[in-house]
Amino acid sequence: MNVSVVKKIQALLANTCLVKRVKNLLKASVIALGLCCAFGVNAGHKVGVVTHVFTYTNSDRILVKLDNMPEKSICKGKDYFAIADNVPADRRHQVLSRLLTAFATGKKTVIYYSDKDCAHDKPKIIRVG
């Protein structure tokens, strides 16, 4: 392609507002990415083998320990993860089932937890698997 053809294509694109649309699309994409990053920082995840699962008869508390616990947390008890008491019973049982399966098989699993919220002074589990 010679230089004059490229200039004609550039002028055509500028006149059709395609360049403006692309610029607006890029701006919108950058803003969306920034919002995702800003609101997604409150969740972390750890991959490891479940070494302990504790349940209690006097409360709905469920505690879980991985061989690879997070080093930093705003929660006082960094040695275990916890499932919050306010999680509906059917969801608690689903999560507990996955955790017990991971514990029984000894295979690595992923625990997603909140960096902003604690349950029983421990990092709160928000997803397993």
C-alpha positions as YAML, in Angstrom:
chain: A
units: angstrom
residues:
- id: 1
  name: MET
  ca: [0.00, 0.00, 0.00]
- id: 2
  name: ASN
  ca: [1.25, 3.44, -0.80]
- id: 3
  name: VAL
  ca: [1.08, 6.39, 1.58]
- id: 4
  name: SER
  ca: [-1.75, 8.16, -0.23]
- id: 5
  name: VAL
  ca: [-4.05, 5.13, 0.08]
- id: 6
  name: VAL
  ca: [-3.36, 4.89, 3.82]
- id: 7
  name: LYS
  ca: [-4.14, 8.61, 4.25]
- id: 8
  name: LYS
  ca: [-7.39, 8.21, 2.33]
- id: 9
  name: ILE
  ca: [-8.39, 5.26, 4.56]
- id: 10
  name: GLN
  ca: [-7.55, 7.27, 7.68]
- id: 11
  name: ALA
  ca: [-9.64, 10.20, 6.46]
- id: 12
  name: LEU
  ca: [-12.53, 7.89, 5.63]
- id: 13
  name: LEU
  ca: [-12.41, 6.32, 9.09]
- id: 14
  name: ALA
  ca: [-12.27, 9.70, 10.79]
- id: 15
  name: ASN
  ca: [-15.26, 10.90, 8.78]
- id: 16
  name: THR
  ca: [-17.37, 7.85, 9.58]
- id: 17
  name: CYS
  ca: [-16.92, 8.32, 13.34]
- id: 18
  name: LEU
  ca: [-15.54, 4.79, 13.59]
- id: 19
  name: VAL
  ca: [-12.47, 6.13, 15.34]
- id: 20
  name: LYS
  ca: [-14.64, 7.92, 17.90]
- id: 21
  name: ARG
  ca: [-16.62, 4.74, 18.52]
- id: 22
  name: VAL
  ca: [-13.44, 2.73, 19.03]
- id: 23
  name: LYS
  ca: [-12.09, 5.36, 21.41]
- id: 24
  name: ASN
  ca: [-15.35, 5.33, 23.38]
- id: 25
  name: LEU
  ca: [-15.33, 1.53, 23.44]
- id: 26
  name: LEU
  ca: [-11.77, 1.53, 24.73]
- id: 27
  name: LYS
  ca: [-12.66, 4.10, 27.40]
- id: 28
  name: ALA
  ca: [-15.66, 2.05, 28.47]
- id: 29
  name: SER
  ca: [-13.54, -1.11, 28.60]
- id: 30
  name: VAL
  ca: [-10.90, 0.57, 30.75]
- id: 31
  name: ILE
  ca: [-13.56, 1.90, 33.11]
- id: 32
  name: ALA
  ca: [-15.23, -1.53, 33.36]
- id: 33
  name: LEU
  ca: [-11.88, -3.19, 34.04]
- id: 34
  name: GLY
  ca: [-11.11, -0.62, 36.72]
- id: 35
  name: LEU
  ca: [-14.46, -1.20, 38.41]
- id: 36
  name: CYS
  ca: [-13.96, -4.96, 38.34]
- id: 37
  name: CYS
  ca: [-10.56, -4.59, 39.92]
- id: 38
  name: ALA
  ca: [-11.81, -2.12, 42.52]
- id: 39
  name: PHE
  ca: [-14.71, -4.30, 43.64]
- id: 40
  name: GLY
  ca: [-12.97, -7.64, 43.20]
- id: 41
  name: VAL
  ca: [-10.14, -7.03, 45.66]
- id: 42
  name: ASN
  ca: [-12.14, -8.23, 48.62]
- id: 43
  name: ALA
  ca: [-11.85, -11.88, 47.66]
- id: 44
  name: GLY
  ca: [-8.85, -14.15, 47.79]
- id: 45
  name: HIS
  ca: [-8.34, -17.80, 47.15]
- id: 46
  name: LYS
  ca: [-6.05, -20.56, 48.31]
- id: 47
  name: VAL
  ca: [-5.30, -23.91, 46.76]
- id: 48
  name: GLY
  ca: [-4.36, -26.70, 49.10]
- id: 49
  name: VAL
  ca: [-5.22, -29.98, 50.76]
- id: 50
  name: VAL
  ca: [-7.94, -29.88, 53.44]
- id: 51
  name: THR
  ca: [-6.30, -31.11, 56.64]
- id: 52
  name: HIS
  ca: [-9.07, -30.43, 59.18]
- id: 53
  name: VAL
  ca: [-12.85, -30.01, 59.13]
- id: 54
  name: PHE
  ca: [-14.52, -29.17, 62.44]
- id: 55
  name: THR
  ca: [-18.26, -29.14, 63.12]
- id: 56
  name: TYR
  ca: [-19.94, -28.42, 66.44]
- id: 57
  name: THR
  ca: [-23.10, -29.61, 68.17]
- id: 58
  name: ASN
  ca: [-23.63, -26.37, 70.10]
- id: 59
  name: SER
  ca: [-23.51, -24.04, 67.06]
- id: 60
  name: ASP
  ca: [-23.65, -23.96, 63.27]
- id: 61
  name: ARG
  ca: [-19.95, -23.21, 63.13]
- id: 62
  name: ILE
  ca: [-17.86, -25.05, 60.53]
- id: 63
  name: LEU
  ca: [-14.09, -24.55, 60.53]
- id: 64
  name: VAL
  ca: [-11.70, -25.72, 57.83]
- id: 65
  name: LYS
  ca: [-7.94, -25.81, 57.61]
- id: 66
  name: LEU
  ca: [-5.75, -26.14, 54.52]
- id: 67
  name: ASP
  ca: [-2.14, -27.17, 54.45]
- id: 68
  name: ASN
  ca: [-1.59, -23.80, 52.77]
- id: 69
  name: MET
  ca: [-3.40, -21.13, 54.81]
- id: 70
  name: PRO
  ca: [-3.17, -17.43, 53.85]
- id: 71
  name: GLU
  ca: [-0.43, -15.51, 55.61]
- id: 72
  name: LYS
  ca: [-2.29, -12.20, 55.78]
- id: 73
  name: SER
  ca: [-5.82, -11.55, 56.97]
- id: 74
  name: ILE
  ca: [-7.74, -8.85, 58.80]
- id: 75
  name: CYS
  ca: [-9.31, -11.62, 60.89]
- id: 76
  name: LYS
  ca: [-7.81, -12.56, 64.26]
- id: 77
  name: GLY
  ca: [-7.90, -16.31, 63.67]
- id: 78
  name: LYS
  ca: [-5.76, -16.92, 60.60]
- id: 79
  name: ASP
  ca: [-5.33, -20.61, 61.30]
- id: 80
  name: TYR
  ca: [-8.75, -21.70, 59.95]
- id: 81
  name: PHE
  ca: [-11.41, -20.67, 57.47]
- id: 82
  name: ALA
  ca: [-15.04, -20.50, 58.61]
- id: 83
  name: ILE
  ca: [-18.45, -20.77, 57.03]
- id: 84
  name: ALA
  ca: [-20.70, -18.03, 58.36]
- id: 85
  name: ASP
  ca: [-23.71, -18.98, 60.49]
- id: 86
  name: ASN
  ca: [-26.08, -16.90, 58.36]
- id: 87
  name: VAL
  ca: [-25.53, -19.05, 55.26]
- id: 88
  name: PRO
  ca: [-28.75, -21.04, 54.64]
- id: 89
  name: ALA
  ca: [-28.57, -24.67, 55.80]
- id: 90
  name: ASP
  ca: [-28.86, -26.20, 52.33]
- id: 91
  name: ARG
  ca: [-25.93, -24.13, 51.05]
- id: 92
  name: ARG
  ca: [-23.90, -24.89, 54.18]
- id: 93
  name: HIS
  ca: [-24.45, -28.61, 53.55]
- id: 94
  name: GLN
  ca: [-23.35, -28.27, 49.92]
- id: 95
  name: VAL
  ca: [-20.14, -26.55, 50.93]
- id: 96
  name: LEU
  ca: [-19.55, -28.99, 53.79]
- id: 97
  name: SER
  ca: [-20.06, -31.90, 51.39]
- id: 98
  name: ARG
  ca: [-17.41, -30.54, 49.02]
- id: 99
  name: LEU
  ca: [-15.02, -29.92, 51.91]
- id: 100
  name: LEU
  ca: [-15.49, -33.42, 53.35]
- id: 101
  name: THR
  ca: [-14.98, -34.97, 49.92]
- id: 102
  name: ALA
  ca: [-11.77, -32.97, 49.50]
- id: 103
  name: PHE
  ca: [-10.67, -34.01, 53.00]
- id: 104
  name: ALA
  ca: [-11.43, -37.70, 52.39]
- id: 105
  name: THR
  ca: [-9.67, -37.85, 49.02]
- id: 106
  name: GLY
  ca: [-6.68, -35.76, 50.07]
- id: 107
  name: LYS
  ca: [-6.77, -33.92, 46.76]
- id: 108
  name: LYS
  ca: [-6.14, -30.22, 46.38]
- id: 109
  name: THR
  ca: [-9.13, -27.93, 46.38]
- id: 110
  name: VAL
  ca: [-9.66, -24.21, 46.03]
- id: 111
  name: ILE
  ca: [-11.21, -22.15, 48.80]
- id: 112
  name: TYR
  ca: [-12.33, -18.64, 47.95]
- id: 113
  name: TYR
  ca: [-12.59, -16.41, 50.98]
- id: 114
  name: SER
  ca: [-13.39, -12.83, 51.89]
- id: 115
  name: ASP
  ca: [-10.54, -10.48, 52.72]
- id: 116
  name: LYS
  ca: [-13.01, -7.96, 54.15]
- id: 117
  name: ASP
  ca: [-15.35, -10.09, 56.26]
- id: 118
  name: CYS
  ca: [-14.72, -12.56, 59.04]
- id: 119
  name: ALA
  ca: [-16.86, -15.37, 60.39]
- id: 120
  name: HIS
  ca: [-16.08, -16.40, 63.97]
- id: 121
  name: ASP
  ca: [-12.95, -14.21, 63.73]
- id: 122
  name: LYS
  ca: [-11.70, -16.33, 60.82]
- id: 123
  name: PRO
  ca: [-11.56, -15.64, 57.06]
- id: 124
  name: LYS
  ca: [-15.07, -16.28, 55.72]
- id: 125
  name: ILE
  ca: [-15.47, -18.93, 53.01]
- id: 126
  name: ILE
  ca: [-17.45, -17.65, 50.05]
- id: 127
  name: ARG
  ca: [-16.92, -20.55, 47.63]
- id: 128
  name: VAL
  ca: [-15.30, -23.98, 47.48]
- id: 129
  name: GLY
  ca: [-14.07, -25.76, 44.38]
...
